[in-house]
Amino acid sequence: HQREDCPLDKDELGRSTWKLLHTIAATYSDKPSQEDQSNMEQFIRLIPKVYPCEICANDFAEMLVLLLIIDVLTYHPPNISSQKSFAKWMCEAHNMVNRKLEKPLFDCSKVNERWRDGWTDGHCD
Ligand code: FAD
C-alpha cells in the first residue's frame, strides 16, 4: 500500500472508491423514495463520466450497460428498489471488475456482513 500523504495510484483510488460505494449501498434505505432512487441512479450513471482512471471508467461504463441488459433479460426488479438488492448489485458490479483483473470473486450473500453488519464471529464489534 502506498504512503498516506501521496497522490493516489490506480489501486489506492480503487480501494477507496469501493469502500465508498459499498458503504453507500450498505446504508441505502430499505424503502427508498422515488427521489432516493432517482438520485442513486444518476449517481451510478455519473461514475464512469467522472472517475479519474480512463481505462477503468470506460470498462465500467460497458459493464453498467451489460448489467442493465442482464436485469432486463432476467426481469429483475430495478436494483435500486431496496438496500438488499442494491448492495447485491454493487457486489456483482465489483465482481465484474474482479473477474477482469483475475482477482478472487466475493460471495455476494455476505455483502452486508462485510460492509454493514460486521461478521458473525464478532471480530468487527
Ligand atoms: P478491491 O478490489 O479494491 O476491494 C476492496 C475490498 O472490497 C476487498 O478487500 C474485499 O474485502 C472487498 N470486496 C472485494 N470484492 C467485493 C465484491 N464483489 N463485493 C463487495 N466487496 C468486495 N483497476 C484496474 O487495474 N483496472 C480497471 O479497469 C479498474 N476498474 C475499476 C472500476 C471501478 C468502478 C473501480 C471503483 C475500481 C476499478 N479498478 C480498476 C480498481 C480495482 O477494482 C481495485 O480497487 C484495485 O485493483 C485494488 O484491489 P484490491 O485487491 O486492493 O481490492
Short mmCIF file of N, CA and C and ligand atoms in Angstrom, two decimals:
data_model
loop_
_atom_site.label_atom_id
_atom_site.label_comp_id
_atom_site.label_asym_id
_atom_site.label_seq_id
_atom_site.Cartn_x
_atom_site.Cartn_y
_atom_site.Cartn_z
N HIS A 1 0.85 -1.22 0.00
CA HIS A 1 0.00 0.00 0.00
C HIS A 1 0.87 1.25 0.00
N GLN A 2 0.42 2.29 -0.72
CA GLN A 2 1.25 3.48 -0.81
C GLN A 2 1.11 4.35 0.45
N ARG A 3 2.02 5.36 0.57
CA ARG A 3 2.00 6.24 1.74
C ARG A 3 0.74 7.08 1.78
N GLU A 4 0.30 7.40 2.99
CA GLU A 4 -0.94 8.17 3.23
C GLU A 4 -0.92 9.57 2.62
N ASP A 5 0.29 10.19 2.56
CA ASP A 5 0.35 11.61 2.19
C ASP A 5 0.73 11.82 0.72
N CYS A 6 0.52 10.79 -0.11
CA CYS A 6 0.87 10.92 -1.54
C CYS A 6 -0.38 10.84 -2.41
N PRO A 7 -0.32 11.40 -3.62
CA PRO A 7 -1.46 11.27 -4.53
C PRO A 7 -1.79 9.80 -4.76
N LEU A 8 -3.07 9.51 -5.00
CA LEU A 8 -3.50 8.11 -5.12
C LEU A 8 -3.06 7.49 -6.43
N ASP A 9 -2.57 6.25 -6.37
CA ASP A 9 -2.38 5.49 -7.61
C ASP A 9 -3.68 4.75 -7.92
N LYS A 10 -3.68 4.00 -9.02
CA LYS A 10 -4.92 3.36 -9.51
C LYS A 10 -5.52 2.41 -8.46
N ASP A 11 -4.67 1.63 -7.79
CA ASP A 11 -5.17 0.65 -6.83
C ASP A 11 -5.73 1.31 -5.57
N GLU A 12 -5.00 2.32 -5.08
CA GLU A 12 -5.45 3.02 -3.87
C GLU A 12 -6.77 3.75 -4.15
N LEU A 13 -6.87 4.36 -5.32
CA LEU A 13 -8.11 5.02 -5.71
C LEU A 13 -9.25 4.00 -5.78
N GLY A 14 -8.96 2.83 -6.36
CA GLY A 14 -9.96 1.78 -6.49
C GLY A 14 -10.45 1.32 -5.12
N ARG A 15 -9.49 1.03 -4.22
CA ARG A 15 -9.87 0.57 -2.87
C ARG A 15 -10.73 1.61 -2.17
N SER A 16 -10.32 2.87 -2.25
CA SER A 16 -11.08 3.94 -1.58
C SER A 16 -12.46 4.08 -2.19
N THR A 17 -12.54 3.96 -3.52
CA THR A 17 -13.83 4.12 -4.19
C THR A 17 -14.77 2.99 -3.83
N TRP A 18 -14.25 1.74 -3.83
CA TRP A 18 -15.12 0.61 -3.47
C TRP A 18 -15.62 0.76 -2.04
N LYS A 19 -14.74 1.25 -1.14
CA LYS A 19 -15.18 1.47 0.26
C LYS A 19 -16.36 2.42 0.28
N LEU A 20 -16.24 3.51 -0.47
CA LEU A 20 -17.34 4.49 -0.52
C LEU A 20 -18.59 3.85 -1.14
N LEU A 21 -18.43 3.20 -2.27
CA LEU A 21 -19.60 2.66 -2.99
C LEU A 21 -20.32 1.59 -2.16
N HIS A 22 -19.55 0.67 -1.56
CA HIS A 22 -20.21 -0.40 -0.78
C HIS A 22 -20.84 0.17 0.50
N THR A 23 -20.20 1.21 1.06
CA THR A 23 -20.78 1.78 2.28
C THR A 23 -22.04 2.58 1.95
N ILE A 24 -22.06 3.23 0.80
CA ILE A 24 -23.29 3.90 0.35
C ILE A 24 -24.39 2.85 0.17
N ALA A 25 -24.05 1.72 -0.45
CA ALA A 25 -25.05 0.67 -0.67
C ALA A 25 -25.49 0.05 0.67
N ALA A 26 -24.54 -0.05 1.62
CA ALA A 26 -24.86 -0.64 2.93
C ALA A 26 -25.85 0.22 3.71
N THR A 27 -25.80 1.53 3.50
CA THR A 27 -26.64 2.44 4.29
C THR A 27 -27.82 2.97 3.49
N TYR A 28 -28.03 2.44 2.30
CA TYR A 28 -29.17 2.85 1.45
C TYR A 28 -30.47 2.40 2.12
N SER A 29 -31.53 3.17 1.86
CA SER A 29 -32.81 2.90 2.54
C SER A 29 -33.42 1.55 2.12
N ASP A 30 -34.12 0.91 3.07
CA ASP A 30 -34.88 -0.30 2.76
C ASP A 30 -36.11 0.03 1.94
N LYS A 31 -36.63 1.23 2.15
CA LYS A 31 -37.81 1.67 1.39
C LYS A 31 -37.52 3.03 0.76
N PRO A 32 -36.68 3.04 -0.28
CA PRO A 32 -36.26 4.31 -0.87
C PRO A 32 -37.42 5.02 -1.58
N SER A 33 -37.48 6.33 -1.41
CA SER A 33 -38.49 7.12 -2.12
C SER A 33 -38.11 7.19 -3.60
N GLN A 34 -39.04 7.68 -4.41
CA GLN A 34 -38.74 7.88 -5.83
C GLN A 34 -37.51 8.78 -5.99
N GLU A 35 -37.42 9.80 -5.12
CA GLU A 35 -36.29 10.72 -5.21
C GLU A 35 -34.97 10.02 -4.84
N ASP A 36 -35.01 9.19 -3.77
CA ASP A 36 -33.81 8.41 -3.40
C ASP A 36 -33.34 7.58 -4.59
N GLN A 37 -34.30 6.91 -5.24
CA GLN A 37 -33.96 6.00 -6.34
C GLN A 37 -33.39 6.77 -7.53
N SER A 38 -34.02 7.90 -7.80
CA SER A 38 -33.56 8.70 -8.93
C SER A 38 -32.16 9.27 -8.66
N ASN A 39 -31.92 9.74 -7.42
CA ASN A 39 -30.58 10.24 -7.07
C ASN A 39 -29.54 9.14 -7.23
N MET A 40 -29.87 7.94 -6.76
CA MET A 40 -28.89 6.86 -6.82
C MET A 40 -28.61 6.45 -8.26
N GLU A 41 -29.67 6.39 -9.06
CA GLU A 41 -29.47 6.01 -10.46
C GLU A 41 -28.55 7.02 -11.16
N GLN A 42 -28.80 8.31 -10.89
CA GLN A 42 -27.95 9.34 -11.52
C GLN A 42 -26.51 9.23 -11.03
N PHE A 43 -26.37 8.98 -9.72
CA PHE A 43 -25.03 8.86 -9.13
C PHE A 43 -24.24 7.74 -9.82
N ILE A 44 -24.89 6.57 -9.96
CA ILE A 44 -24.20 5.42 -10.59
C ILE A 44 -23.85 5.73 -12.05
N ARG A 45 -24.80 6.33 -12.74
CA ARG A 45 -24.55 6.63 -14.16
C ARG A 45 -23.44 7.66 -14.36
N LEU A 46 -23.24 8.53 -13.34
CA LEU A 46 -22.22 9.57 -13.47
C LEU A 46 -20.80 9.06 -13.18
N ILE A 47 -20.71 7.94 -12.45
CA ILE A 47 -19.37 7.45 -12.06
C ILE A 47 -18.44 7.33 -13.28
N PRO A 48 -18.87 6.60 -14.35
CA PRO A 48 -17.93 6.48 -15.48
C PRO A 48 -17.61 7.81 -16.15
N LYS A 49 -18.44 8.81 -15.94
CA LYS A 49 -18.17 10.11 -16.59
C LYS A 49 -17.13 10.92 -15.83
N VAL A 50 -17.00 10.65 -14.52
CA VAL A 50 -16.08 11.48 -13.73
C VAL A 50 -14.92 10.69 -13.10
N TYR A 51 -14.96 9.35 -13.18
CA TYR A 51 -13.94 8.55 -12.47
C TYR A 51 -12.55 8.81 -13.07
N PRO A 52 -11.58 9.20 -12.20
CA PRO A 52 -10.28 9.65 -12.73
C PRO A 52 -9.31 8.53 -13.08
N CYS A 53 -9.78 7.53 -13.79
CA CYS A 53 -8.91 6.47 -14.36
C CYS A 53 -9.62 6.08 -15.63
N GLU A 54 -9.05 6.49 -16.75
CA GLU A 54 -9.79 6.42 -18.01
C GLU A 54 -10.16 5.00 -18.41
N ILE A 55 -9.19 4.09 -18.32
CA ILE A 55 -9.45 2.70 -18.72
C ILE A 55 -10.50 2.07 -17.81
N CYS A 56 -10.39 2.37 -16.48
CA CYS A 56 -11.39 1.83 -15.53
C CYS A 56 -12.77 2.36 -15.88
N ALA A 57 -12.86 3.68 -16.13
CA ALA A 57 -14.15 4.32 -16.37
C ALA A 57 -14.80 3.78 -17.63
N ASN A 58 -14.01 3.62 -18.70
CA ASN A 58 -14.57 3.13 -19.97
C ASN A 58 -15.11 1.72 -19.81
N ASP A 59 -14.33 0.86 -19.15
CA ASP A 59 -14.79 -0.53 -18.96
C ASP A 59 -16.00 -0.57 -18.04
N PHE A 60 -15.98 0.29 -17.01
CA PHE A 60 -17.10 0.30 -16.07
C PHE A 60 -18.38 0.73 -16.78
N ALA A 61 -18.26 1.70 -17.68
CA ALA A 61 -19.43 2.14 -18.45
C ALA A 61 -20.01 0.97 -19.24
N GLU A 62 -19.14 0.17 -19.86
CA GLU A 62 -19.60 -1.00 -20.61
C GLU A 62 -20.26 -2.02 -19.68
N MET A 63 -19.67 -2.19 -18.49
CA MET A 63 -20.25 -3.15 -17.53
C MET A 63 -21.64 -2.71 -17.09
N LEU A 64 -21.81 -1.40 -16.88
CA LEU A 64 -23.13 -0.90 -16.47
C LEU A 64 -24.18 -1.26 -17.51
N VAL A 65 -23.83 -1.09 -18.78
CA VAL A 65 -24.76 -1.42 -19.86
C VAL A 65 -25.09 -2.92 -19.80
N LEU A 66 -24.03 -3.73 -19.60
CA LEU A 66 -24.22 -5.18 -19.53
C LEU A 66 -25.12 -5.57 -18.36
N LEU A 67 -24.86 -4.97 -17.18
CA LEU A 67 -25.68 -5.28 -16.00
C LEU A 67 -27.14 -4.91 -16.24
N LEU A 68 -27.32 -3.80 -16.93
CA LEU A 68 -28.68 -3.32 -17.22
C LEU A 68 -29.39 -4.30 -18.15
N ILE A 69 -28.66 -4.82 -19.15
CA ILE A 69 -29.25 -5.77 -20.09
C ILE A 69 -29.61 -7.07 -19.36
N ILE A 70 -28.69 -7.54 -18.48
CA ILE A 70 -28.97 -8.76 -17.71
C ILE A 70 -30.25 -8.56 -16.90
N ASP A 71 -30.38 -7.38 -16.25
CA ASP A 71 -31.57 -7.11 -15.44
C ASP A 71 -32.83 -7.18 -16.28
N VAL A 72 -32.77 -6.61 -17.47
CA VAL A 72 -33.96 -6.59 -18.32
C VAL A 72 -34.30 -8.01 -18.76
N LEU A 73 -33.25 -8.78 -19.16
CA LEU A 73 -33.49 -10.15 -19.65
C LEU A 73 -34.02 -11.07 -18.57
N THR A 74 -33.58 -10.86 -17.32
CA THR A 74 -33.99 -11.77 -16.25
C THR A 74 -35.17 -11.20 -15.46
N TYR A 75 -35.73 -10.12 -15.96
CA TYR A 75 -36.89 -9.48 -15.31
C TYR A 75 -36.65 -9.15 -13.85
N HIS A 76 -35.39 -8.80 -13.52
CA HIS A 76 -35.12 -8.34 -12.16
C HIS A 76 -35.84 -7.03 -11.91
N PRO A 77 -36.37 -6.84 -10.70
CA PRO A 77 -36.90 -5.51 -10.39
C PRO A 77 -35.75 -4.52 -10.38
N PRO A 78 -36.03 -3.25 -10.52
CA PRO A 78 -34.91 -2.28 -10.50
C PRO A 78 -34.08 -2.46 -9.24
N ASN A 79 -32.76 -2.52 -9.43
CA ASN A 79 -31.90 -2.85 -8.29
C ASN A 79 -31.75 -1.75 -7.27
N ILE A 80 -32.25 -0.58 -7.57
CA ILE A 80 -32.17 0.49 -6.60
C ILE A 80 -33.42 0.53 -5.73
N SER A 81 -34.25 -0.55 -5.82
CA SER A 81 -35.54 -0.51 -5.12
C SER A 81 -35.44 -0.89 -3.64
N SER A 82 -34.31 -1.46 -3.19
CA SER A 82 -34.15 -1.74 -1.76
C SER A 82 -32.67 -1.85 -1.42
N GLN A 83 -32.37 -1.76 -0.12
CA GLN A 83 -30.97 -1.86 0.32
C GLN A 83 -30.37 -3.20 -0.12
N LYS A 84 -31.12 -4.29 0.12
CA LYS A 84 -30.58 -5.62 -0.15
C LYS A 84 -30.24 -5.78 -1.63
N SER A 85 -31.18 -5.39 -2.49
CA SER A 85 -30.93 -5.58 -3.92
C SER A 85 -29.82 -4.65 -4.42
N PHE A 86 -29.75 -3.45 -3.85
CA PHE A 86 -28.72 -2.51 -4.31
C PHE A 86 -27.33 -2.97 -3.85
N ALA A 87 -27.23 -3.46 -2.61
CA ALA A 87 -25.93 -3.94 -2.10
C ALA A 87 -25.47 -5.15 -2.94
N LYS A 88 -26.41 -6.02 -3.31
CA LYS A 88 -26.07 -7.19 -4.11
C LYS A 88 -25.63 -6.74 -5.52
N TRP A 89 -26.33 -5.77 -6.05
CA TRP A 89 -25.99 -5.25 -7.37
C TRP A 89 -24.57 -4.68 -7.37
N MET A 90 -24.26 -3.89 -6.32
CA MET A 90 -22.92 -3.29 -6.23
C MET A 90 -21.85 -4.38 -6.13
N CYS A 91 -22.16 -5.43 -5.37
CA CYS A 91 -21.25 -6.56 -5.23
C CYS A 91 -21.00 -7.22 -6.60
N GLU A 92 -22.07 -7.39 -7.35
CA GLU A 92 -21.92 -8.01 -8.68
C GLU A 92 -21.10 -7.12 -9.62
N ALA A 93 -21.31 -5.81 -9.51
CA ALA A 93 -20.53 -4.87 -10.33
C ALA A 93 -19.04 -4.99 -9.97
N HIS A 94 -18.75 -5.04 -8.66
CA HIS A 94 -17.35 -5.18 -8.21
C HIS A 94 -16.77 -6.52 -8.68
N ASN A 95 -17.60 -7.58 -8.63
CA ASN A 95 -17.12 -8.89 -9.10
C ASN A 95 -16.80 -8.88 -10.60
N MET A 96 -17.53 -8.08 -11.37
CA MET A 96 -17.20 -7.99 -12.80
C MET A 96 -15.81 -7.41 -12.98
N VAL A 97 -15.47 -6.40 -12.16
CA VAL A 97 -14.11 -5.83 -12.22
C VAL A 97 -13.10 -6.86 -11.71
N ASN A 98 -13.45 -7.55 -10.60
CA ASN A 98 -12.54 -8.59 -10.07
C ASN A 98 -12.24 -9.64 -11.14
N ARG A 99 -13.28 -10.05 -11.86
CA ARG A 99 -13.11 -11.08 -12.89
C ARG A 99 -12.14 -10.58 -13.96
N LYS A 100 -12.36 -9.34 -14.39
CA LYS A 100 -11.49 -8.75 -15.42
C LYS A 100 -10.03 -8.71 -14.94
N LEU A 101 -9.83 -8.39 -13.65
CA LEU A 101 -8.47 -8.26 -13.12
C LEU A 101 -7.93 -9.60 -12.60
N GLU A 102 -8.71 -10.68 -12.79
CA GLU A 102 -8.33 -12.01 -12.32
C GLU A 102 -8.10 -12.04 -10.82
N LYS A 103 -8.96 -11.33 -10.09
CA LYS A 103 -8.94 -11.37 -8.62
C LYS A 103 -10.03 -12.34 -8.17
N PRO A 104 -9.93 -12.85 -6.92
CA PRO A 104 -10.97 -13.76 -6.43
C PRO A 104 -12.34 -13.07 -6.40
N LEU A 105 -13.40 -13.83 -6.69
CA LEU A 105 -14.75 -13.27 -6.63
C LEU A 105 -15.24 -13.30 -5.19
N PHE A 106 -16.04 -12.30 -4.83
CA PHE A 106 -16.58 -12.18 -3.48
C PHE A 106 -17.95 -12.85 -3.44
N ASP A 107 -18.26 -13.55 -2.34
CA ASP A 107 -19.57 -14.20 -2.18
C ASP A 107 -20.60 -13.13 -1.80
N CYS A 108 -21.46 -12.78 -2.77
CA CYS A 108 -22.37 -11.64 -2.59
C CYS A 108 -23.45 -11.89 -1.53
N SER A 109 -23.62 -13.13 -1.08
CA SER A 109 -24.59 -13.35 0.00
C SER A 109 -24.03 -12.80 1.33
N LYS A 110 -22.73 -12.47 1.34
CA LYS A 110 -22.09 -11.99 2.57
C LYS A 110 -21.81 -10.49 2.54
N VAL A 111 -22.40 -9.80 1.56
CA VAL A 111 -22.01 -8.39 1.37
C VAL A 111 -22.42 -7.51 2.55
N ASN A 112 -23.57 -7.80 3.17
CA ASN A 112 -23.97 -6.97 4.32
C ASN A 112 -23.15 -7.26 5.57
N GLU A 113 -22.59 -8.46 5.67
CA GLU A 113 -21.68 -8.74 6.78
C GLU A 113 -20.39 -7.95 6.61
N ARG A 114 -19.89 -7.94 5.37
CA ARG A 114 -18.62 -7.23 5.10
C ARG A 114 -18.77 -5.71 5.26
N TRP A 115 -19.90 -5.15 4.77
CA TRP A 115 -19.97 -3.68 4.66
C TRP A 115 -20.99 -3.02 5.57
N ARG A 116 -21.87 -3.82 6.23
CA ARG A 116 -22.90 -3.18 7.06
C ARG A 116 -22.92 -3.68 8.50
N ASP A 117 -23.02 -5.01 8.66
CA ASP A 117 -23.30 -5.56 9.99
C ASP A 117 -22.04 -6.03 10.73
N GLY A 118 -20.97 -6.30 10.00
CA GLY A 118 -19.80 -6.96 10.60
C GLY A 118 -20.03 -8.47 10.59
N TRP A 119 -18.94 -9.22 10.78
CA TRP A 119 -19.01 -10.69 10.67
C TRP A 119 -19.63 -11.32 11.90
N THR A 120 -20.23 -12.52 11.70
CA THR A 120 -20.97 -13.17 12.78
C THR A 120 -20.07 -13.60 13.94
N ASP A 121 -18.74 -13.76 13.69
CA ASP A 121 -17.86 -14.13 14.80
C ASP A 121 -17.55 -12.95 15.73
N GLY A 122 -18.08 -11.76 15.36
CA GLY A 122 -17.97 -10.60 16.26
C GLY A 122 -16.66 -9.85 16.19
N HIS A 123 -15.75 -10.20 15.27
CA HIS A 123 -14.44 -9.54 15.30
C HIS A 123 -14.47 -8.09 14.84
N CYS A 124 -15.62 -7.64 14.32
CA CYS A 124 -15.73 -6.21 13.93
C CYS A 124 -16.43 -5.39 15.03
N ASP A 125 -16.94 -6.06 16.08
CA ASP A 125 -17.73 -5.33 17.10
C ASP A 125 -16.85 -4.43 17.95
P1 FAD B 1 -10.52 -4.05 -4.09
O1 FAD B 1 -10.99 -4.75 -5.32
O2 FAD B 1 -10.29 -2.59 -4.14
O3 FAD B 1 -11.58 -4.40 -2.94
C1 FAD B 1 -11.53 -3.79 -1.64
C2 FAD B 1 -12.20 -4.72 -0.64
O4 FAD B 1 -13.56 -4.93 -1.06
C3 FAD B 1 -11.62 -6.12 -0.59
O5 FAD B 1 -10.59 -6.21 0.33
C4 FAD B 1 -12.80 -7.00 -0.21
O6 FAD B 1 -12.93 -7.08 1.21
C5 FAD B 1 -13.99 -6.24 -0.72
N1 FAD B 1 -14.56 -6.84 -1.93
C6 FAD B 1 -13.92 -7.43 -2.98
N2 FAD B 1 -14.79 -7.78 -3.93
C7 FAD B 1 -16.01 -7.41 -3.48
C8 FAD B 1 -17.33 -7.51 -4.01
N3 FAD B 1 -17.57 -8.07 -5.20
N4 FAD B 1 -18.37 -7.03 -3.28
C9 FAD B 1 -18.16 -6.48 -2.07
N5 FAD B 1 -16.94 -6.34 -1.51
C10 FAD B 1 -15.87 -6.81 -2.21
N6 FAD B 1 -8.28 -1.38 -11.63
C11 FAD B 1 -7.62 -1.72 -12.76
O7 FAD B 1 -6.44 -2.05 -12.70
N7 FAD B 1 -8.28 -1.72 -13.97
C12 FAD B 1 -9.58 -1.37 -14.08
O8 FAD B 1 -10.14 -1.36 -15.17
C13 FAD B 1 -10.30 -0.99 -12.90
N8 FAD B 1 -11.59 -0.60 -12.96
C14 FAD B 1 -12.20 -0.13 -11.84
C15 FAD B 1 -13.51 0.37 -11.92
C16 FAD B 1 -14.13 0.91 -10.80
C17 FAD B 1 -15.52 1.48 -10.92
C18 FAD B 1 -13.45 0.94 -9.56
C19 FAD B 1 -14.12 1.54 -8.33
C20 FAD B 1 -12.17 0.42 -9.46
C21 FAD B 1 -11.52 -0.11 -10.58
N9 FAD B 1 -10.22 -0.61 -10.51
C22 FAD B 1 -9.58 -0.99 -11.66
C23 FAD B 1 -9.53 -0.80 -9.21
C24 FAD B 1 -9.69 -2.25 -8.72
O9 FAD B 1 -11.06 -2.65 -8.72
C25 FAD B 1 -9.19 -2.44 -7.27
O10 FAD B 1 -9.78 -1.46 -6.43
C26 FAD B 1 -7.67 -2.35 -7.14
O11 FAD B 1 -7.06 -3.26 -8.04
C27 FAD B 1 -7.24 -2.70 -5.68
O12 FAD B 1 -7.70 -4.02 -5.43
P2 FAD B 1 -7.71 -4.73 -4.02
O13 FAD B 1 -7.29 -6.15 -4.28
O14 FAD B 1 -6.95 -3.95 -3.01
O15 FAD B 1 -9.24 -4.79 -3.53
#
